[in-house]
Short mmCIF file of C-alpha atoms and ligand atoms in Angstrom, two decimals:
data_model
loop_
_atom_site.label_atom_id
_atom_site.label_comp_id
_atom_site.label_asym_id
_atom_site.label_seq_id
_atom_site.Cartn_x
_atom_site.Cartn_y
_atom_site.Cartn_z
CA UNK A 160 -12.90 -40.42 8.64
CA UNK A 161 -15.23 -38.22 6.54
CA UNK A 162 -18.59 -40.05 6.29
CA UNK A 163 -19.88 -37.99 3.35
CA UNK A 164 -16.72 -37.92 1.21
CA UNK A 165 -17.43 -40.98 -0.95
CA UNK A 166 -20.99 -39.88 -1.78
CA UNK A 167 -19.75 -36.37 -2.55
CA UNK A 168 -17.24 -37.79 -5.04
CA UNK A 169 -19.87 -39.96 -6.74
CA UNK A 170 -22.11 -36.88 -7.01
CA UNK A 171 -19.27 -34.81 -8.48
CA UNK A 172 -18.41 -37.47 -11.08
CA UNK A 173 -22.06 -38.00 -12.01
CA UNK A 174 -22.82 -34.35 -12.48
CA UNK A 175 -19.60 -33.66 -14.36
CA UNK A 176 -20.34 -36.46 -16.82
CA UNK A 177 -23.99 -35.56 -17.36
CA UNK A 178 -24.51 -31.81 -16.95
CA UNK A 179 -22.37 -29.20 -18.73
CA UNK A 180 -21.45 -26.13 -16.63
CA UNK A 181 -23.14 -22.77 -17.35
CA UNK A 182 -20.12 -21.12 -18.99
CA UNK A 183 -19.87 -23.91 -21.57
CA UNK A 184 -23.62 -23.89 -22.15
CA UNK A 185 -23.47 -20.12 -22.73
CA UNK A 186 -20.65 -20.49 -25.25
CA UNK A 187 -22.52 -23.22 -27.13
CA UNK A 188 -25.73 -21.17 -27.08
CA UNK A 189 -23.83 -18.26 -28.67
CA UNK A 190 -22.43 -20.60 -31.32
CA UNK A 191 -25.92 -21.93 -32.07
CA UNK A 192 -27.29 -18.40 -32.39
CA UNK A 193 -24.71 -17.50 -35.06
CA UNK A 194 -25.53 -20.31 -37.49
CA UNK A 195 -28.47 -20.65 -39.87
CA UNK A 196 -30.54 -23.60 -38.59
CA UNK A 197 -30.73 -25.29 -42.01
CA UNK A 198 -26.95 -25.35 -42.60
CA UNK A 199 -24.76 -28.34 -41.70
CA UNK A 200 -23.25 -26.30 -38.87
CA UNK A 201 -26.71 -25.24 -37.66
CA UNK A 202 -28.01 -28.80 -37.71
CA UNK A 203 -24.95 -30.08 -35.86
CA UNK A 204 -25.24 -27.42 -33.16
CA UNK A 205 -28.96 -28.13 -32.75
CA UNK A 206 -28.19 -31.83 -32.24
CA UNK A 207 -25.49 -30.88 -29.71
CA UNK A 208 -27.93 -28.64 -27.82
CA UNK A 209 -30.56 -31.40 -27.84
CA UNK A 210 -27.95 -33.82 -26.56
CA UNK A 211 -26.92 -31.50 -23.71
CA UNK A 212 -30.54 -31.25 -22.55
CA UNK A 213 -31.17 -34.98 -22.96
CA UNK A 214 -28.09 -35.87 -20.91
CA UNK A 215 -29.10 -33.56 -18.09
CA UNK A 216 -32.69 -34.74 -18.00
CA UNK A 217 -31.86 -38.48 -17.85
CA UNK A 218 -28.59 -38.09 -15.93
CA UNK A 219 -26.79 -39.95 -18.73
CA UNK A 220 -23.27 -39.31 -20.04
CA UNK A 221 -23.13 -36.28 -22.35
CA UNK A 222 -20.60 -38.15 -24.49
CA UNK A 223 -19.94 -41.89 -24.54
CA UNK A 224 -16.23 -41.17 -24.15
CA UNK A 225 -16.20 -40.09 -20.54
CA UNK A 226 -12.49 -39.51 -20.83
CA UNK A 227 -9.60 -39.61 -18.42
CA UNK A 228 -10.90 -38.56 -14.99
CA UNK A 229 -8.47 -35.93 -13.70
CA UNK A 230 -8.95 -34.68 -10.13
CA UNK A 231 -7.28 -31.60 -8.65
CA UNK A 232 -7.63 -31.78 -4.85
CA UNK A 233 -6.79 -29.09 -2.31
CA UNK A 234 -6.72 -30.12 1.34
CA UNK A 235 -6.06 -28.38 4.66
CA UNK A 236 -3.00 -29.28 6.72
CA UNK A 237 -3.33 -32.68 8.36
CA UNK A 238 -5.82 -34.18 5.88
CA UNK A 239 -5.33 -37.87 5.15
CA UNK A 240 -4.49 -37.91 1.45
CA UNK A 241 -3.92 -41.67 1.32
CA UNK A 242 -7.48 -42.33 2.50
CA UNK A 243 -8.94 -39.71 0.17
CA UNK A 244 -7.13 -41.14 -2.84
CA UNK A 245 -8.57 -44.54 -2.02
CA UNK A 246 -12.09 -43.08 -1.68
CA UNK A 247 -11.82 -41.20 -4.98
CA UNK A 248 -10.78 -44.41 -6.73
CA UNK A 249 -13.70 -46.27 -5.15
CA UNK A 250 -16.07 -43.49 -6.29
CA UNK A 251 -14.73 -43.75 -9.86
CA UNK A 252 -15.41 -47.51 -9.82
CA UNK A 253 -18.92 -46.91 -8.45
CA UNK A 254 -19.70 -44.25 -11.10
CA UNK A 255 -18.53 -46.72 -13.74
CA UNK A 256 -20.79 -49.43 -12.32
CA UNK A 257 -23.70 -46.95 -12.46
CA UNK A 258 -23.03 -46.21 -16.16
CA UNK A 259 -22.01 -42.59 -15.54
CA UNK A 260 -18.47 -43.36 -16.77
CA UNK A 261 -17.53 -45.73 -19.59
CA UNK A 262 -14.88 -48.34 -18.70
CA UNK A 263 -11.93 -46.50 -20.21
CA UNK A 264 -8.81 -47.88 -18.54
CA UNK A 265 -6.91 -50.24 -20.85
CA UNK A 266 -3.72 -52.17 -20.09
CA UNK A 267 -1.27 -50.75 -22.62
CA UNK A 268 0.62 -54.04 -22.94
CA UNK A 269 -2.20 -56.60 -23.08
CA UNK A 270 -5.04 -54.39 -24.34
CA UNK A 271 -7.27 -55.65 -21.53
CA UNK A 272 -9.87 -53.21 -20.19
CA UNK A 273 -9.94 -53.17 -16.37
CA UNK A 274 -13.72 -52.64 -16.53
CA UNK A 275 -13.87 -50.17 -13.65
CA UNK A 276 -11.67 -47.25 -14.75
CA UNK A 277 -8.97 -48.22 -12.27
CA UNK A 278 -5.43 -49.11 -13.24
CA UNK A 279 -1.92 -47.69 -13.32
CA UNK A 280 -2.35 -43.99 -14.13
CA UNK A 281 -6.16 -44.09 -14.00
CA UNK A 282 -7.68 -41.97 -12.59
CA UNK A 283 -5.26 -39.04 -12.36
CA UNK A 284 -5.32 -37.45 -8.89
CA UNK A 285 -3.22 -34.45 -7.90
CA UNK A 286 -3.10 -33.22 -4.29
CA UNK A 287 -2.09 -29.79 -3.00
CA UNK A 288 -2.27 -28.38 0.47
CA UNK A 289 -3.75 -24.97 1.15
CA UNK A 290 -4.48 -22.82 4.17
CA UNK A 291 -8.28 -22.79 3.81
CA UNK A 292 -10.25 -24.94 6.28
CA UNK A 293 -12.25 -26.89 3.67
CA UNK A 294 -11.49 -29.48 0.97
CA UNK A 295 -11.81 -28.56 -2.72
CA UNK A 296 -11.99 -31.10 -5.52
CA UNK A 297 -12.10 -30.13 -9.19
CA UNK A 298 -12.69 -32.72 -11.90
CA UNK A 299 -12.25 -32.66 -15.66
CA UNK A 300 -13.31 -35.49 -17.99
CA UNK A 301 -11.40 -35.09 -21.24
CA UNK A 302 -11.99 -37.70 -23.94
CA UNK A 303 -9.58 -39.41 -26.32
CA UNK A 304 -10.67 -37.65 -29.50
CA UNK A 305 -9.72 -34.24 -28.20
CA UNK A 306 -6.72 -35.57 -26.26
CA UNK A 307 -5.32 -36.92 -29.53
CA UNK A 308 -5.45 -33.43 -31.04
CA UNK A 309 -3.22 -31.93 -28.33
CA UNK A 310 -0.05 -30.48 -29.78
CA UNK A 311 3.35 -29.45 -28.47
CA UNK A 312 5.67 -27.14 -30.40
CA UNK A 313 9.37 -26.58 -29.86
CA UNK A 314 10.24 -23.08 -31.07
CA UNK A 315 11.53 -21.92 -33.44
CA UNK A 316 9.44 -24.03 -35.80
CA UNK A 317 8.15 -23.88 -39.37
CA UNK A 318 4.35 -24.19 -39.47
CA UNK A 319 2.07 -24.97 -42.43
CA UNK A 320 0.55 -21.80 -43.89
CA UNK A 321 2.02 -19.62 -41.11
CA UNK A 322 5.74 -19.69 -41.74
CA UNK A 323 8.27 -19.52 -38.94
CA UNK A 324 7.13 -19.34 -35.34
CA UNK A 325 9.85 -17.57 -33.34
CA UNK A 326 10.48 -17.57 -29.61
CA UNK A 327 8.09 -14.74 -28.78
CA UNK A 328 4.36 -14.14 -28.25
CA UNK A 329 3.83 -13.87 -32.00
CA UNK A 330 5.26 -17.38 -32.30
CA UNK A 331 2.92 -18.52 -29.52
CA UNK A 332 -0.07 -17.08 -31.37
CA UNK A 333 0.93 -18.93 -34.53
CA UNK A 334 1.27 -22.24 -32.66
CA UNK A 335 -2.21 -21.98 -31.14
CA UNK A 336 -3.82 -21.11 -34.46
CA UNK A 337 -1.95 -23.96 -36.11
CA UNK A 338 -3.20 -26.40 -33.46
CA UNK A 339 -6.82 -25.30 -33.94
CA UNK A 340 -6.50 -25.60 -37.71
CA UNK A 341 -4.87 -29.02 -37.47
CA UNK A 342 -7.61 -30.30 -35.15
CA UNK A 343 -10.36 -29.55 -37.72
CA UNK A 344 -13.39 -31.62 -36.58
CA UNK A 345 -11.39 -34.48 -35.08
CA UNK A 346 -11.66 -33.11 -31.54
CA UNK A 347 -15.40 -32.39 -31.90
CA UNK A 348 -15.19 -28.67 -32.58
CA UNK A 349 -16.05 -26.08 -31.50
CA UNK A 350 -13.50 -26.72 -28.79
CA UNK A 351 -11.41 -24.80 -26.28
CA UNK A 352 -7.66 -24.72 -25.84
CA UNK A 353 -5.57 -24.57 -22.68
CA UNK A 354 -2.06 -23.43 -23.48
CA UNK A 355 1.25 -23.33 -21.63
CA UNK A 356 4.10 -21.16 -22.81
CA UNK A 357 7.38 -22.60 -21.53
CA UNK A 358 8.05 -25.27 -18.90
CA UNK A 359 9.49 -28.58 -20.02
CA UNK A 360 7.66 -31.16 -22.14
CA UNK A 361 5.95 -32.71 -19.11
CA UNK A 362 5.12 -29.63 -17.05
CA UNK A 363 4.06 -27.80 -20.22
CA UNK A 364 1.31 -30.28 -21.03
CA UNK A 365 0.21 -30.43 -17.40
CA UNK A 366 -0.01 -26.64 -17.09
CA UNK A 367 -1.84 -26.44 -20.43
CA UNK A 368 -4.48 -28.87 -19.14
CA UNK A 369 -4.73 -26.92 -15.88
CA UNK A 370 -5.76 -23.83 -17.89
CA UNK A 371 -8.95 -25.71 -18.76
CA UNK A 372 -10.04 -25.31 -15.14
CA UNK A 373 -10.50 -21.57 -15.81
CA UNK A 374 -13.99 -20.47 -16.83
CA UNK A 375 -14.45 -19.70 -20.52
CA UNK A 376 -15.58 -16.14 -19.76
CA UNK A 377 -12.78 -15.09 -17.38
CA UNK A 378 -10.00 -12.61 -18.23
CA UNK A 379 -6.35 -13.53 -17.93
CA UNK A 380 -4.74 -11.44 -15.12
CA UNK A 381 -1.61 -11.06 -17.28
CA UNK A 382 -2.52 -8.39 -19.87
CA UNK A 383 0.01 -9.74 -22.40
CA UNK A 384 -1.60 -13.19 -22.32
CA UNK A 385 -5.10 -11.69 -22.21
CA UNK A 386 -4.30 -9.91 -25.45
CA UNK A 387 -3.16 -13.13 -27.16
CA UNK A 388 -6.23 -15.00 -25.90
CA UNK A 389 -8.50 -12.37 -27.39
CA UNK A 390 -6.63 -12.27 -30.72
CA UNK A 391 -6.65 -16.06 -31.04
CA UNK A 392 -10.39 -16.24 -30.34
CA UNK A 393 -11.05 -13.72 -33.07
CA UNK A 394 -8.71 -15.27 -35.64
CA UNK A 395 -9.55 -18.92 -34.95
CA UNK A 396 -13.20 -18.14 -35.53
CA UNK A 397 -12.35 -16.62 -38.90
CA UNK A 398 -10.89 -19.94 -40.05
CA UNK A 399 -14.39 -21.30 -40.79
CA UNK A 400 -13.51 -24.83 -39.61
CA UNK A 401 -16.86 -24.73 -37.84
CA UNK A 402 -18.79 -27.27 -35.76
CA UNK A 403 -17.53 -30.83 -36.44
CA UNK A 404 -15.28 -29.42 -39.17
CA UNK A 405 -18.38 -28.91 -41.35
CA UNK A 406 -17.39 -25.28 -42.02
CA UNK A 407 -19.12 -22.57 -40.03
CA UNK A 408 -18.71 -19.49 -37.92
CA UNK A 409 -17.57 -20.99 -34.60
CA UNK A 410 -14.43 -23.08 -34.34
CA UNK A 411 -13.23 -22.14 -30.84
CA UNK A 412 -15.16 -21.38 -27.64
CA UNK A 413 -12.23 -20.63 -25.37
CA UNK A 414 -8.50 -19.88 -25.29
CA UNK A 415 -6.75 -19.90 -21.90
CA UNK A 416 -3.00 -19.33 -21.69
CA UNK A 417 -0.56 -19.78 -18.80
CA UNK A 418 3.21 -19.48 -18.67
CA UNK A 419 6.02 -21.29 -16.84
CA UNK A 420 9.70 -20.49 -16.75
CA UNK A 421 11.80 -22.55 -19.15
CA UNK A 422 15.38 -23.65 -19.67
CA UNK A 423 17.36 -21.25 -21.87
CA UNK A 424 17.66 -23.94 -24.56
CA UNK A 425 13.94 -24.86 -24.64
CA UNK A 426 10.85 -22.96 -25.72
CA UNK A 427 7.80 -25.21 -25.76
CA UNK A 428 4.24 -24.18 -26.53
CA UNK A 429 1.89 -26.91 -25.29
CA UNK A 430 -1.74 -26.94 -26.41
CA UNK A 431 -4.41 -29.03 -24.65
CA UNK A 432 -7.51 -29.16 -26.86
CA UNK A 433 -10.89 -29.87 -25.28
CA UNK A 434 -14.08 -30.53 -27.21
CA UNK A 435 -17.47 -28.83 -26.94
CA UNK A 436 -18.35 -31.56 -24.38
CA UNK A 437 -16.19 -29.62 -21.94
CA UNK A 438 -16.98 -31.48 -18.75
CA UNK A 439 -15.47 -29.74 -15.77
CA UNK A 440 -16.95 -29.14 -12.33
CA UNK A 441 -15.84 -28.88 -8.71
CA UNK A 442 -17.03 -28.95 -5.14
CA UNK A 443 -16.02 -27.58 -1.75
CA UNK A 444 -16.55 -29.90 1.19
CA UNK A 445 -16.66 -29.68 4.95
CA UNK A 446 -13.29 -31.04 6.11
CA UNK A 447 -14.85 -32.83 9.08
CA UNK A 448 -17.77 -34.54 7.31
CA UNK A 449 -16.89 -34.60 3.58
CA UNK A 450 -20.35 -33.18 2.79
CA UNK A 451 -20.60 -30.77 -0.15
CA UNK A 452 -20.94 -27.17 1.02
CA UNK A 453 -20.84 -25.52 -2.41
CA UNK A 454 -20.41 -26.26 -6.12
CA UNK A 455 -17.80 -24.59 -8.30
CA UNK A 456 -18.53 -23.30 -11.81
CA UNK A 457 -22.28 -23.33 -11.13
CA UNK A 458 -24.86 -21.78 -8.80
CA UNK A 459 -25.64 -24.35 -6.15
CA UNK A 460 -27.22 -27.65 -7.14
CA UNK A 461 -30.28 -26.12 -8.88
CA UNK A 462 -31.16 -27.67 -12.28
CA UNK A 463 -29.37 -26.20 -15.28
CA UNK A 464 -31.08 -23.82 -17.69
CA UNK A 465 -32.13 -25.88 -20.72
CA UNK A 466 -30.44 -25.09 -24.03
CA UNK A 467 -33.64 -25.46 -26.05
CA UNK A 468 -37.40 -25.46 -25.77
CA UNK A 469 -38.45 -29.01 -24.72
CA UNK A 470 -40.56 -29.29 -27.92
CA UNK A 471 -37.43 -28.79 -30.04
CA UNK A 472 -35.62 -31.50 -28.07
CA UNK A 473 -38.58 -33.87 -28.45
CA UNK A 474 -38.76 -33.20 -32.22
CA UNK A 475 -35.42 -34.96 -32.74
CA UNK A 476 -33.23 -34.34 -35.78
CA UNK A 477 -34.00 -30.94 -37.37
CA UNK A 478 -35.21 -32.09 -40.81
CA UNK A 479 -35.32 -30.02 -43.97
CA UNK A 480 -37.30 -32.51 -46.08
CA UNK A 481 -34.25 -33.30 -48.22
CA UNK A 482 -33.08 -36.25 -46.10
CA UNK A 483 -32.50 -39.59 -47.82
CA UNK A 484 -33.70 -42.70 -46.00
CA UNK A 485 -31.63 -45.88 -46.32
CA UNK A 486 -32.37 -49.35 -44.96
CA UNK A 487 -29.42 -51.67 -44.25
CA UNK A 488 -28.13 -53.81 -45.93
CA UNK A 489 -27.40 -51.19 -48.58
CA UNK A 490 -26.64 -51.77 -52.29
CA UNK A 491 -23.75 -50.33 -54.27
CA UNK A 492 -26.21 -48.49 -56.55
CA UNK A 493 -27.72 -46.71 -53.54
CA UNK A 494 -24.24 -45.70 -52.37
CA UNK A 495 -23.13 -44.46 -55.78
CA UNK A 496 -26.17 -42.15 -55.89
CA UNK A 497 -25.05 -40.31 -52.75
CA UNK A 498 -22.87 -37.23 -52.83
CA UNK A 499 -21.10 -35.04 -50.29
CA UNK A 500 -23.57 -32.86 -48.43
CA UNK A 501 -26.48 -35.32 -48.53
CA UNK A 502 -28.14 -36.00 -45.19
CA UNK A 503 -29.16 -39.61 -44.72
CA UNK A 504 -31.34 -41.38 -42.19
CA UNK A 505 -30.17 -44.96 -41.63
CA UNK A 506 -32.51 -47.71 -40.41
CA UNK A 507 -31.94 -51.42 -39.87
CA UNK A 508 -28.87 -53.31 -38.66
CA UNK A 509 -25.70 -51.45 -37.73
CA UNK A 510 -22.45 -52.91 -36.37
CA UNK A 511 -20.04 -51.01 -34.15
CA UNK A 512 -16.33 -51.40 -34.74
CA UNK A 513 -13.39 -49.33 -33.63
CA UNK A 514 -9.67 -49.86 -33.04
CA UNK A 515 -9.62 -53.47 -31.80
CA UNK A 516 -12.26 -54.64 -34.30
CA UNK A 517 -10.40 -53.09 -37.24
CA UNK A 518 -7.09 -54.64 -36.20
CA UNK A 519 -8.90 -57.98 -35.74
CA UNK A 520 -10.56 -57.87 -39.16
CA UNK A 521 -7.19 -57.45 -40.86
CA UNK A 522 -6.27 -60.96 -39.72
CA UNK A 523 -9.59 -62.76 -39.15
CA UNK A 524 -12.93 -63.21 -40.87
CA UNK A 525 -15.72 -61.08 -39.33
CA UNK A 526 -18.01 -62.82 -36.83
CA UNK A 527 -21.01 -61.88 -39.05
CA UNK A 528 -21.42 -61.08 -42.74
CA UNK A 529 -20.62 -57.44 -43.46
CA UNK A 530 -21.94 -57.44 -47.05
CA UNK A 531 -23.83 -54.19 -47.55
CA UNK A 532 -23.29 -53.38 -43.87
CA UNK A 533 -23.13 -50.15 -41.92
CA UNK A 534 -20.03 -50.00 -39.72
CA UNK A 535 -20.22 -47.46 -36.91
CA UNK A 536 -17.02 -46.16 -35.32
CA UNK A 537 -18.41 -46.11 -31.81
CA UNK A 538 -17.58 -47.41 -28.35
CA UNK A 539 -20.92 -47.20 -26.53
CA UNK A 540 -21.74 -47.08 -22.84
CA UNK A 541 -23.92 -50.15 -22.20
CA UNK A 542 -25.62 -51.80 -19.25
CA UNK A 543 -27.29 -55.16 -18.79
CA UNK A 544 -30.61 -55.52 -16.98
CA UNK A 545 -32.80 -58.65 -16.89
CA UNK A 546 -30.47 -60.34 -19.37
CA UNK A 547 -30.85 -57.63 -22.03
CA UNK A 548 -28.25 -55.09 -23.10
CA UNK A 549 -29.22 -51.44 -23.23
CA UNK A 550 -27.18 -48.68 -24.86
CA UNK A 551 -26.87 -45.68 -22.54
CA UNK A 552 -24.69 -43.47 -24.76
CA UNK A 553 -23.47 -43.98 -28.32
CA UNK A 554 -21.87 -41.11 -30.23
CA UNK A 555 -19.19 -41.58 -32.90
CA UNK A 556 -15.48 -41.89 -32.19
CA UNK A 557 -12.65 -40.29 -34.21
CA UNK A 558 -12.38 -42.19 -37.49
CA UNK A 559 -8.90 -41.23 -38.61
CA UNK A 560 -7.41 -43.89 -36.31
CA UNK A 561 -8.80 -46.53 -38.66
CA UNK A 562 -7.19 -44.98 -41.74
CA UNK A 563 -4.54 -47.74 -42.07
CA UNK A 564 -7.27 -50.44 -42.19
CA UNK A 565 -10.47 -49.01 -43.59
CA UNK A 566 -9.97 -49.31 -47.33
CA UNK A 567 -8.98 -52.95 -47.04
CA UNK A 568 -11.95 -53.78 -44.83
CA UNK A 569 -14.31 -52.09 -47.29
CA UNK A 570 -12.92 -54.13 -50.14
CA UNK A 571 -12.58 -57.48 -48.34
CA UNK A 572 -15.96 -57.64 -46.63
CA UNK A 573 -18.31 -55.48 -48.71
CA UNK A 574 -18.99 -52.83 -46.07
CA UNK A 575 -20.95 -50.03 -47.77
CA UNK A 576 -21.28 -47.35 -45.08
CA UNK A 577 -18.75 -46.17 -42.51
CA UNK A 578 -20.03 -43.78 -39.86
CA UNK A 579 -17.73 -41.84 -37.56
CA UNK A 580 -16.54 -38.31 -36.97
CA UNK A 581 -13.71 -36.08 -38.05
CA UNK A 582 -13.33 -37.68 -41.47
CA UNK A 583 -10.71 -40.00 -42.94
CA UNK A 584 -7.73 -39.65 -45.22
CA UNK A 585 -6.77 -40.24 -48.86
CA UNK A 586 -6.38 -44.01 -48.56
CA UNK A 587 -9.97 -44.43 -47.37
CA UNK A 588 -11.24 -41.90 -49.92
CA UNK A 589 -9.68 -43.99 -52.69
CA UNK A 590 -11.11 -47.16 -51.11
CA UNK A 591 -14.63 -45.68 -51.04
CA UNK A 592 -14.36 -44.93 -54.75
CA UNK A 593 -12.93 -48.33 -55.60
CA UNK A 594 -15.31 -50.45 -53.52
CA UNK A 595 -18.44 -48.33 -53.68
CA UNK A 596 -18.64 -47.05 -50.14
CA UNK A 597 -19.52 -43.84 -48.36
CA UNK A 598 -18.35 -42.14 -45.20
CA UNK A 599 -20.96 -40.47 -43.02
CA UNK A 600 -20.11 -37.95 -40.32
CA UNK A 601 -22.31 -38.17 -37.24
CA UNK A 602 -22.25 -35.37 -34.68
CA UNK A 603 -19.37 -36.09 -32.32
CA UNK A 604 -20.23 -36.24 -28.65
CA UNK A 605 -23.99 -36.48 -29.27
CA UNK A 606 -24.14 -39.72 -27.33
CA UNK A 607 -27.61 -39.31 -25.83
CA UNK A 608 -29.06 -38.15 -29.12
CA UNK A 609 -27.79 -41.23 -30.99
CA UNK A 610 -28.64 -43.65 -28.18
CA UNK A 611 -32.26 -42.64 -28.80
CA UNK A 612 -31.94 -43.80 -32.43
CA UNK A 613 -31.10 -47.34 -31.26
CA UNK A 614 -34.20 -49.48 -30.90
CA UNK A 615 -32.47 -52.51 -29.43
CA UNK A 616 -29.25 -54.47 -29.10
CA UNK A 617 -29.58 -57.73 -31.05
CA UNK A 618 -26.24 -59.27 -30.13
CA UNK A 619 -22.59 -58.60 -29.42
CA UNK A 620 -19.39 -60.19 -30.77
CA UNK A 621 -15.76 -59.94 -29.73
CA UNK A 622 -16.60 -59.10 -26.11
CA UNK A 623 -13.08 -60.15 -25.19
CA UNK A 624 -12.02 -56.66 -26.33
CA UNK A 625 -14.11 -55.02 -23.57
CA UNK A 626 -17.43 -53.20 -23.95
CA UNK A 627 -16.20 -50.08 -25.80
CA UNK A 628 -14.21 -52.16 -28.32
CA UNK A 629 -16.64 -55.05 -28.86
CA UNK A 630 -18.74 -55.37 -32.03
CA UNK A 631 -22.31 -54.48 -31.06
CA UNK A 632 -25.17 -55.51 -33.38
CA UNK A 633 -27.66 -52.65 -33.16
CA UNK A 634 -31.10 -52.14 -34.63
CA UNK A 635 -31.47 -48.43 -35.44
CA UNK A 636 -34.24 -46.19 -36.72
CA UNK A 637 -33.66 -42.91 -38.62
CA UNK A 638 -30.09 -42.50 -37.49
CA UNK A 639 -29.06 -39.15 -39.07
CA UNK A 640 -25.61 -38.43 -40.51
CA UNK A 641 -24.09 -36.34 -43.29
CA UNK A 642 -22.22 -37.67 -46.31
CA UNK A 643 -18.80 -36.06 -46.00
CA UNK A 644 -16.83 -38.50 -48.23
CA UNK A 645 -18.55 -40.05 -51.22
CA UNK A 646 -17.78 -42.79 -53.75
CA UNK A 647 -16.81 -40.23 -56.42
CA UNK A 648 -13.62 -39.00 -54.75
CA UNK A 649 -15.13 -35.99 -52.96
CA UNK A 650 -14.30 -35.13 -49.35
CA UNK A 651 -15.78 -32.27 -47.36
CA UNK A 652 -12.97 -32.71 -44.82
CA UNK A 653 -10.27 -32.18 -47.43
CA UNK A 654 -12.12 -29.15 -48.81
CA UNK A 655 -12.62 -27.50 -45.39
CA UNK A 656 -9.02 -28.17 -44.38
CA UNK A 657 -7.74 -26.63 -47.63
CA UNK A 658 -10.05 -23.62 -47.41
CA UNK A 659 -9.25 -22.94 -43.74
CA UNK A 660 -5.53 -23.36 -44.53
CA UNK A 661 -5.80 -20.63 -47.16
CA UNK A 662 -7.46 -18.34 -44.60
CA UNK A 663 -4.76 -19.20 -42.06
CA UNK A 664 -2.15 -17.98 -44.53
CA UNK A 665 -3.88 -14.60 -44.79
CA UNK A 666 -3.82 -13.85 -41.06
CA UNK A 667 -1.35 -11.01 -40.82
CA UNK A 668 1.71 -11.23 -38.59
CA UNK A 669 1.32 -9.12 -35.47
CA UNK A 670 4.02 -6.84 -34.04
S1 SF4 B 46 -17.22 -34.88 -27.65
FE1 SF4 B 46 -15.88 -35.85 -29.18
S2 SF4 B 46 -13.76 -35.36 -28.59
FE2 SF4 B 46 -15.11 -34.94 -26.86
S3 SF4 B 46 -14.98 -36.79 -25.63
FE3 SF4 B 46 -16.78 -36.97 -26.95
S4 SF4 B 46 -16.08 -38.03 -28.80
FE4 SF4 B 46 -14.27 -37.33 -27.69
#
């Protein structure tokens, strides 16, 4: 067989998870250059840039959600695809063991995490034959937060703020803008969209995701689609959704559109949204040895150009002097004094809790007292060495999934601070007011940055839910986040969504 194939796949997975490709780095550098450093958007982009450099330098996951591994493989005639599929699966399990991928494969019936990213449908591997003599493997790691913001439209359709989207390219433009507006900060904006016009529901989503294998700076060979891509980039960035939905100048870093033939009765527009942590790489390999002969999307295997001066990375959170320090447990009076826009630095004990923990707490008492506690929506990447747990990556997960539970948990258990990303809805906003709580938005995807704010892991509860879903007891120091929903009924997320919706309504129809 191919003696180097397995190692090549581990190298591809590792680099994809830890080192953003140059086209994405360039897009994020441009976004950073457009924002004032002291604004919320500027601070968020600085943290993102720090995180990108930190991930590359320690070979740690850029984001703790290492996503659904999706491989696109091209092989010459006669290649043994059965053996290669097995080797790719083994490489995914090895990368998981090494902490380069988070265990992300969950049995949909039992909720059990397989622990090694293997299971029915995980990873996704597509094979194609081609006439070239070598093997090509492309990989994209697309996380759940951005996957959940994907959208599929069946035209004609009535869209908020945009009116009717008809079965033409103007309708397509409206659908894409609507999807970007709807995503707000939930998919860790600024993001990129892959779009498919046509196909059926299944092939449409697949083709939309395949568009994400194009580089952000390429030009669509179809001039009609190139025109729409350019228009959408311009208009989406006038929406002022901004980084993390904080409001700002950059909401979208790429728009890539493909088209498939459709049935006469169907007209789907499928939008695959990817976050700023746009992890996509590829390799070409010698078909007789499996050794890597070249990398795709980057120049060789040379180290990446840093995003920032190392001194800026080492300085940590870009402070303005107006930050408010809080030590957990936190009192109601402290919470009531906070308002939307405040930047806080949290120290002390913090508990993680996401989907499984929230569902559990609706029926069971918490394993520890949560009076005055900080609850972090986070599923970290962890490893155990010499009997001690270490957090390798720990950014926030999308909070809106906990909307059905959060208000009740605040009231029942006395939680004072909820940290996550993307914001929450009216039920939680009312609960924060009623119970005296606050919602803090951390910078989504900044998993290396936040891991460095964690001094130690004190304990873990509910491990039966798997490592991402367990309740981790963390000791943190100066963990920075922004108040985006306060205890007085104010929500930055609601305000930005309303303001960007009003702008959306002003975008003129195009002939
Ligand atoms: S950057 Fe945000 S949306 Fe992307 S994988 Fe990470 S948490 Fe999910």
